[in-house]
JSON list of C-alpha atoms in Angstrom, two decimals:
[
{"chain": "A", "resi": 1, "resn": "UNK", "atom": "CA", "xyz": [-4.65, -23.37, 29.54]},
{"chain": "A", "resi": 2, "resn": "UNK", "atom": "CA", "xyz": [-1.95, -23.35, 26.47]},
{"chain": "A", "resi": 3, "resn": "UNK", "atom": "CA", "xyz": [-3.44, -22.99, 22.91]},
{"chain": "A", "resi": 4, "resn": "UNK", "atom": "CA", "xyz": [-3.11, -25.81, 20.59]},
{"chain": "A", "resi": 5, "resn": "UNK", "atom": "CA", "xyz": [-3.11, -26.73, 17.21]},
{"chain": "A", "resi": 6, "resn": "UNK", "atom": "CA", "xyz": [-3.13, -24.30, 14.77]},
{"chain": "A", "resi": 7, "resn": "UNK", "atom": "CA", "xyz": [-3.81, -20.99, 16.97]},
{"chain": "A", "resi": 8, "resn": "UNK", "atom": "CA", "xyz": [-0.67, -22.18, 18.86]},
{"chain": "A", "resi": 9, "resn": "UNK", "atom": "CA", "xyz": [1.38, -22.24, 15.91]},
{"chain": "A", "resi": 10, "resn": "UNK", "atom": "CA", "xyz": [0.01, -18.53, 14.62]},
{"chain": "A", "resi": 11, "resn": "UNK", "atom": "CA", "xyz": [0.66, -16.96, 18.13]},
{"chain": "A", "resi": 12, "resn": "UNK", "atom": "CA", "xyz": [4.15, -18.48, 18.20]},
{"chain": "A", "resi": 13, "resn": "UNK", "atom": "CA", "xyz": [5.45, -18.43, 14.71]},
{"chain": "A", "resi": 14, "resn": "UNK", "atom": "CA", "xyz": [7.13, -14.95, 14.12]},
{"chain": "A", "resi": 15, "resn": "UNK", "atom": "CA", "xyz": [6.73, -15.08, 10.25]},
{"chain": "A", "resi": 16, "resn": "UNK", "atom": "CA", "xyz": [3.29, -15.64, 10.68]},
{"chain": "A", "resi": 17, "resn": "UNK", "atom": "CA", "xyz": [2.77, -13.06, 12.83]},
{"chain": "A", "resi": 18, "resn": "UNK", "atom": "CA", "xyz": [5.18, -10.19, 11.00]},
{"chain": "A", "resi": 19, "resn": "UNK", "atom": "CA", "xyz": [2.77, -11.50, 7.63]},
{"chain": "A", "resi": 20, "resn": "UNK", "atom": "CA", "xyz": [-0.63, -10.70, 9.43]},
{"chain": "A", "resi": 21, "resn": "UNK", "atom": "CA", "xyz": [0.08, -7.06, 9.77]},
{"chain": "A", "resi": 22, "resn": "UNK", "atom": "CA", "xyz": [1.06, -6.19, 6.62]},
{"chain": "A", "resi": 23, "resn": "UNK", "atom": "CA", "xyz": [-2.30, -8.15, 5.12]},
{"chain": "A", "resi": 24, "resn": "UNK", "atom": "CA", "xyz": [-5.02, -6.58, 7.46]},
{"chain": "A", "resi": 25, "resn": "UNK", "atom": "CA", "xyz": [-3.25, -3.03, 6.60]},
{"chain": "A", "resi": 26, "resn": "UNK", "atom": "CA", "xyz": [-3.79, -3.89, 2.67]},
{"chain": "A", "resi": 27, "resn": "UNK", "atom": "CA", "xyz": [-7.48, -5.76, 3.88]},
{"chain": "A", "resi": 28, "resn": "UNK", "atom": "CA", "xyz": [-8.29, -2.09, 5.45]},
{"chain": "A", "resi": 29, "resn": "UNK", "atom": "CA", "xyz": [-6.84, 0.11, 2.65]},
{"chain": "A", "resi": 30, "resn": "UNK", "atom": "CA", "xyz": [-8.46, -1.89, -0.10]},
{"chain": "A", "resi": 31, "resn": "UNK", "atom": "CA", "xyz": [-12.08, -1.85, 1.93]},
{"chain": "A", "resi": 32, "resn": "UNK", "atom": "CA", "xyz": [-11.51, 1.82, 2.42]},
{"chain": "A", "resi": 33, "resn": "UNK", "atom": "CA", "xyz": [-10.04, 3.18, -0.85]},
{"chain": "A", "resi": 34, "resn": "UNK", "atom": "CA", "xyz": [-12.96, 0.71, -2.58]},
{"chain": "A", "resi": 35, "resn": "UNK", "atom": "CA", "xyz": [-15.62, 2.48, -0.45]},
{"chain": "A", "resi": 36, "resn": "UNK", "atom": "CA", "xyz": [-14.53, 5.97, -1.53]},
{"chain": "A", "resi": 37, "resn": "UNK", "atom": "CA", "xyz": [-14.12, 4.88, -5.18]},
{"chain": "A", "resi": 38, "resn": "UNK", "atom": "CA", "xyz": [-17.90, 3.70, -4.86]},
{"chain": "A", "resi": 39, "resn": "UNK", "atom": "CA", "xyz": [-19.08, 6.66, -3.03]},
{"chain": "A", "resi": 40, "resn": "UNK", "atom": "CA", "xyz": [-17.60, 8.82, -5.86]},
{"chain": "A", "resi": 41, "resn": "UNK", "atom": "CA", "xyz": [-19.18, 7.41, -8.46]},
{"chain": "A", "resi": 42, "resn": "UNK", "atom": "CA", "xyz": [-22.42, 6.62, -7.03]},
{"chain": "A", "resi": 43, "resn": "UNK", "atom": "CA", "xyz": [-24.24, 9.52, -9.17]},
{"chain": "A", "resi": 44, "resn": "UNK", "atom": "CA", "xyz": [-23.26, 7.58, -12.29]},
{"chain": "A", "resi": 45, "resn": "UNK", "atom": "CA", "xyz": [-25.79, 4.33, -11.15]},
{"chain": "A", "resi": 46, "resn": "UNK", "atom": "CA", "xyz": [-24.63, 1.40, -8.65]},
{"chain": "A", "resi": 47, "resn": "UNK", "atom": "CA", "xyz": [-23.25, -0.83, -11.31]},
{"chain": "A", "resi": 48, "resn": "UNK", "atom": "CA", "xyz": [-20.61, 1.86, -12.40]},
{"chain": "A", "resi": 49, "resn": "UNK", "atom": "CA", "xyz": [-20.30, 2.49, -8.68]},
{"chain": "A", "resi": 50, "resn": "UNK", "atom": "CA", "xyz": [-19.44, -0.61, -7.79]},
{"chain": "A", "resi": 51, "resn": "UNK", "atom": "CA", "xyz": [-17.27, -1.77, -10.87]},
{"chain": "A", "resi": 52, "resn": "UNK", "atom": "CA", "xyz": [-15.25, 1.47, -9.90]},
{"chain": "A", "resi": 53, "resn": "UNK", "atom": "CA", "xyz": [-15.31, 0.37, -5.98]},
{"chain": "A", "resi": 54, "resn": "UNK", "atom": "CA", "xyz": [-14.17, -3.10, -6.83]},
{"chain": "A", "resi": 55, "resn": "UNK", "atom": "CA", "xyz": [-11.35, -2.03, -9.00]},
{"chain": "A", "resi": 56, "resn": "UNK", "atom": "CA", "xyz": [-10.22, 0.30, -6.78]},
{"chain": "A", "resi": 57, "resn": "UNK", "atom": "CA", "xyz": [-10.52, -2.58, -3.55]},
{"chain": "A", "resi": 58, "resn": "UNK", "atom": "CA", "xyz": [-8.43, -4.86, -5.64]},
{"chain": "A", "resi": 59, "resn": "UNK", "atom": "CA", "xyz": [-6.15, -2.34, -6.68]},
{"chain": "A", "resi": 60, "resn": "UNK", "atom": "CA", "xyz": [-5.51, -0.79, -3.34]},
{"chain": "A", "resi": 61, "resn": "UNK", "atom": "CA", "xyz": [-5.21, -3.97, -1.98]},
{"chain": "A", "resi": 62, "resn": "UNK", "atom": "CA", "xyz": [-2.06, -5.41, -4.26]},
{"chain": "A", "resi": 63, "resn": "UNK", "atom": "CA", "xyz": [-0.43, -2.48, -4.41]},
{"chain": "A", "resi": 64, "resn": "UNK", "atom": "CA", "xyz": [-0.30, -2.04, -0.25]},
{"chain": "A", "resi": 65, "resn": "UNK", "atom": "CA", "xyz": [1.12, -5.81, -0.24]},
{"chain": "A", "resi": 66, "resn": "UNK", "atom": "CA", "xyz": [3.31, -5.00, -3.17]},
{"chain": "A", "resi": 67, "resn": "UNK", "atom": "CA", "xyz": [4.76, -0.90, -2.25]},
{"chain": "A", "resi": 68, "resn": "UNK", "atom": "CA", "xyz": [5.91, -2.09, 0.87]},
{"chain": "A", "resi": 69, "resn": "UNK", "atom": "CA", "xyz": [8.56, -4.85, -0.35]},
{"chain": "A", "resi": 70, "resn": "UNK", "atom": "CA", "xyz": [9.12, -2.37, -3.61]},
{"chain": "A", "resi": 71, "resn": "UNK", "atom": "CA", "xyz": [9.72, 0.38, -1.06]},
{"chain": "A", "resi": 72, "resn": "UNK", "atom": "CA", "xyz": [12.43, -1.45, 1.36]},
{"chain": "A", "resi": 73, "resn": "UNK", "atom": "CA", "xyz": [14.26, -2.91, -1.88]},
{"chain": "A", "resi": 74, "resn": "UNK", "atom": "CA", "xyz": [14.52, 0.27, -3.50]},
{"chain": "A", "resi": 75, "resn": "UNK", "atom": "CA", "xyz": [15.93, 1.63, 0.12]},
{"chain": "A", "resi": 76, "resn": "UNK", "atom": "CA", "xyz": [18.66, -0.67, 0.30]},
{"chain": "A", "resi": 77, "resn": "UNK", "atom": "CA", "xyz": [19.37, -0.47, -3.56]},
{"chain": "A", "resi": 78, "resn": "UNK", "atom": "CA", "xyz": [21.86, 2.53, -3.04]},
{"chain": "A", "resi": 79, "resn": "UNK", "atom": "CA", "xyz": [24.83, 2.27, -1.01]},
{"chain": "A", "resi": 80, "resn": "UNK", "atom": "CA", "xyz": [24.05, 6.08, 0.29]},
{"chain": "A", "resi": 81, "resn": "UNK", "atom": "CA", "xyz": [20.73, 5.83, 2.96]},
{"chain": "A", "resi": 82, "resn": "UNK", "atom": "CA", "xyz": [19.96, 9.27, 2.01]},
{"chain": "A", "resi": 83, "resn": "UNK", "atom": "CA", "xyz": [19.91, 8.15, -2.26]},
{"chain": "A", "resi": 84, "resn": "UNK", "atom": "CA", "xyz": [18.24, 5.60, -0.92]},
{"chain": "A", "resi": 85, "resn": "UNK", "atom": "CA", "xyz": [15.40, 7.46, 0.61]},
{"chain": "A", "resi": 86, "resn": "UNK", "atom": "CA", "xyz": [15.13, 9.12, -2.19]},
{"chain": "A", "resi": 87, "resn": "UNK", "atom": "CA", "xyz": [14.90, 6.32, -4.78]},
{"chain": "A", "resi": 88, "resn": "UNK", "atom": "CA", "xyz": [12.21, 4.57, -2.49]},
{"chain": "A", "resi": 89, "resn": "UNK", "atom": "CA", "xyz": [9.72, 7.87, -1.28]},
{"chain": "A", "resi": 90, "resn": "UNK", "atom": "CA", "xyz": [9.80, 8.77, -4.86]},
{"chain": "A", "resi": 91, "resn": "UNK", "atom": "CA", "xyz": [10.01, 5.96, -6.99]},
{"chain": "A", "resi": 92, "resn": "UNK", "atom": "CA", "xyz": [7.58, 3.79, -4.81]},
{"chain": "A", "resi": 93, "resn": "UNK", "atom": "CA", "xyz": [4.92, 6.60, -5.51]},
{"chain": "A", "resi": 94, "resn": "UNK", "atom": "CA", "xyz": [5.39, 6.83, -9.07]},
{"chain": "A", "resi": 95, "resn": "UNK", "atom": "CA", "xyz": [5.25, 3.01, -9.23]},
{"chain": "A", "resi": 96, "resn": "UNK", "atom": "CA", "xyz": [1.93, 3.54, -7.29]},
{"chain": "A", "resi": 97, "resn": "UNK", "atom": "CA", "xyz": [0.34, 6.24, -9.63]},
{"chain": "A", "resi": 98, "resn": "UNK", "atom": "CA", "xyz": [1.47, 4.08, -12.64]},
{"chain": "A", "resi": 99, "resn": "UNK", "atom": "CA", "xyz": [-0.46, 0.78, -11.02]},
{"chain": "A", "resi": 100, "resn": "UNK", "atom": "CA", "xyz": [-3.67, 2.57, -10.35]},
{"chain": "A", "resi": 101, "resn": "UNK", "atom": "CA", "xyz": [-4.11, 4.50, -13.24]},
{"chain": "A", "resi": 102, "resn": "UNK", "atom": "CA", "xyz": [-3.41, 1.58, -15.43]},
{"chain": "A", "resi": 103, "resn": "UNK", "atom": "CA", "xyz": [-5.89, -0.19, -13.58]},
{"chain": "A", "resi": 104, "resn": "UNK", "atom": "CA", "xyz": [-8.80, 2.24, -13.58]},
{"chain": "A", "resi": 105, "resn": "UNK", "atom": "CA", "xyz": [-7.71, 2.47, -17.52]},
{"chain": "A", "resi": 106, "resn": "UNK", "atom": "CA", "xyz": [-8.06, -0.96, -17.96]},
{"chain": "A", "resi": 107, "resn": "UNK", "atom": "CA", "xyz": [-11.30, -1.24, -15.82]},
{"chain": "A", "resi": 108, "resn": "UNK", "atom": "CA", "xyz": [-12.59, 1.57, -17.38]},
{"chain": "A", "resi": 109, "resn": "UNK", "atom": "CA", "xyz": [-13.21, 3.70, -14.60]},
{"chain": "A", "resi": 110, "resn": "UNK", "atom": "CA", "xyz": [-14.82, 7.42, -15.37]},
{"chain": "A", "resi": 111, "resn": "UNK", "atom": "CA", "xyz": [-13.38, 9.65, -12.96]},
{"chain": "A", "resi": 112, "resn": "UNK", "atom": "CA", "xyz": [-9.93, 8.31, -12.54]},
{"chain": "A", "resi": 113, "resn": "UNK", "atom": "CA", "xyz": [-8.55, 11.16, -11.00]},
{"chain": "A", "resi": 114, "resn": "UNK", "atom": "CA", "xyz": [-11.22, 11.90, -8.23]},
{"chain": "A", "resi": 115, "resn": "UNK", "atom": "CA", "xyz": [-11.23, 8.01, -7.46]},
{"chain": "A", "resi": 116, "resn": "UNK", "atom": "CA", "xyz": [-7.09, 7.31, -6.97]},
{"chain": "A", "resi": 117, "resn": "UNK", "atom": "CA", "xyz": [-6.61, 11.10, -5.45]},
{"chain": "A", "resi": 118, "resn": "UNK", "atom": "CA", "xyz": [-7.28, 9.93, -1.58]},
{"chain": "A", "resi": 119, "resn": "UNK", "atom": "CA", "xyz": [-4.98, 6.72, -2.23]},
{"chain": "A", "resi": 120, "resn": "UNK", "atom": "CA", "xyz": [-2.20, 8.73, -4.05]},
{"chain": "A", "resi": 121, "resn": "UNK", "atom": "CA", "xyz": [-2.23, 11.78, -1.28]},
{"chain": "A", "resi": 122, "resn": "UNK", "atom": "CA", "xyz": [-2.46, 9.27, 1.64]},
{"chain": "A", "resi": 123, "resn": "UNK", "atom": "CA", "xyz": [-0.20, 6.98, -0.47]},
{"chain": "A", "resi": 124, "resn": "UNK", "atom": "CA", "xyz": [2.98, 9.31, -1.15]},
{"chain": "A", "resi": 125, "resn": "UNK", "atom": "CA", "xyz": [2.56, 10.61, 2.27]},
{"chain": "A", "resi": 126, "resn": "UNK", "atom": "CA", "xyz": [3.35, 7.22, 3.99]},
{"chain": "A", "resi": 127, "resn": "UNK", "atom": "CA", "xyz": [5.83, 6.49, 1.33]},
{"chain": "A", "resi": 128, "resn": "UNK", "atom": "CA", "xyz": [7.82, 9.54, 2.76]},
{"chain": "A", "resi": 129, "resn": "UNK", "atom": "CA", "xyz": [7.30, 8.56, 6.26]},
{"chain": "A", "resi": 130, "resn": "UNK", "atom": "CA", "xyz": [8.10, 5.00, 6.04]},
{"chain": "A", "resi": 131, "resn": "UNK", "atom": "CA", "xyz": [11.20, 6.04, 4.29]},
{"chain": "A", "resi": 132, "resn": "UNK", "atom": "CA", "xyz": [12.23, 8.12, 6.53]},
{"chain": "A", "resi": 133, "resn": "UNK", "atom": "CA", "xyz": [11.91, 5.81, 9.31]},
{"chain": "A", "resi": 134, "resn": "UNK", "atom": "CA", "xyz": [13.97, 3.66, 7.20]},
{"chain": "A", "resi": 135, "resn": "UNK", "atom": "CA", "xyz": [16.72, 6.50, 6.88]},
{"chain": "A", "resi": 136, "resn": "UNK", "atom": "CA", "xyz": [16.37, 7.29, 10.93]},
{"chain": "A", "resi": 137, "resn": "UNK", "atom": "CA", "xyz": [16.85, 3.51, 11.48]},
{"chain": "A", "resi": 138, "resn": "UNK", "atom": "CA", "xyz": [19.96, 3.55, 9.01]},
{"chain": "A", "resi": 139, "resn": "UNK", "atom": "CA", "xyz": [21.91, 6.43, 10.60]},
{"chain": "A", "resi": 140, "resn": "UNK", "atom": "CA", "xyz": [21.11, 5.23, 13.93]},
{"chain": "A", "resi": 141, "resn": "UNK", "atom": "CA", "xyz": [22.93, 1.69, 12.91]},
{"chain": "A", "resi": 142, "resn": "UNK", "atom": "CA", "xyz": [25.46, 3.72, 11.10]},
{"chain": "A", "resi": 143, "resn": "UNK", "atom": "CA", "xyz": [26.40, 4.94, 14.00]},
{"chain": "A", "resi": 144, "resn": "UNK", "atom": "CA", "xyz": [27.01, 2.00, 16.14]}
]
């Protein structure tokens, strides 16, 4: 039996489909980073623990939606692949730092460095990777 409606339509529209990913990776991260931002604060009473936990879910969850388009613009910004691996691993993870610092500032989070150092380790990490899956992908073209 085919699927109808609207699960037809998800399961066959690519945009929908190439969309989903991106959103339950930034779902995860923010439920994950949020959880650790709780944990950490816990000692301080639940509502600082979860007012840090929240921030941090929202947080972690805007800037995973947001890096990833700020990452493959910055990549293509250079006419070079390897400037522009550069310009995205690095800049994308400033850009990150900046966001979730501000945001802890302005949410008036204690601890802000024990809270964003998971997101900003695991962060810049993938920032490096993806970008150099993006450089792989460019000299393999390149060389077509």
């Amino acid at each position: 039996m085919q699927a109808t409606g609207p699960i037809r339509t998800f399961s066959t529209n690519r945009w929908l489909r190439a969309q989903a990913r991106p959103v339950s990776v930034a779902a995860a991260a923010g439920v994950g980073y949020g959880s650790w931002a709780t944990l950490t604060h816990y000692h301080l009473g639940m509502a600082v623990a979860l007012k840090a936990g929240s921030a941090q879910f929202a947080l972690s969850l805007t800037a995973t939606l947001v890096l990833v388009m700020v990452l493959e613009q910055l990549f293509r910004w250079p006419s070079n692949s390897t400037r522009g691996f550069w310009l995205a691993a690095v800049g994308t993870s400033v850009l990150a730092a900046m966001w979730l610092i501000g945001g802890h500032v302005v949410a008036g989070t204690s601890n802000i460095a024990l809270t964003i150092a998971p997101n900003l380790i695991i962060g810049t990490t993938v920032n490096f990777a993806y970008s150099s899956a993006l450089l792989a992908h460019a000299r393999r073209n390149a060389d077509k």
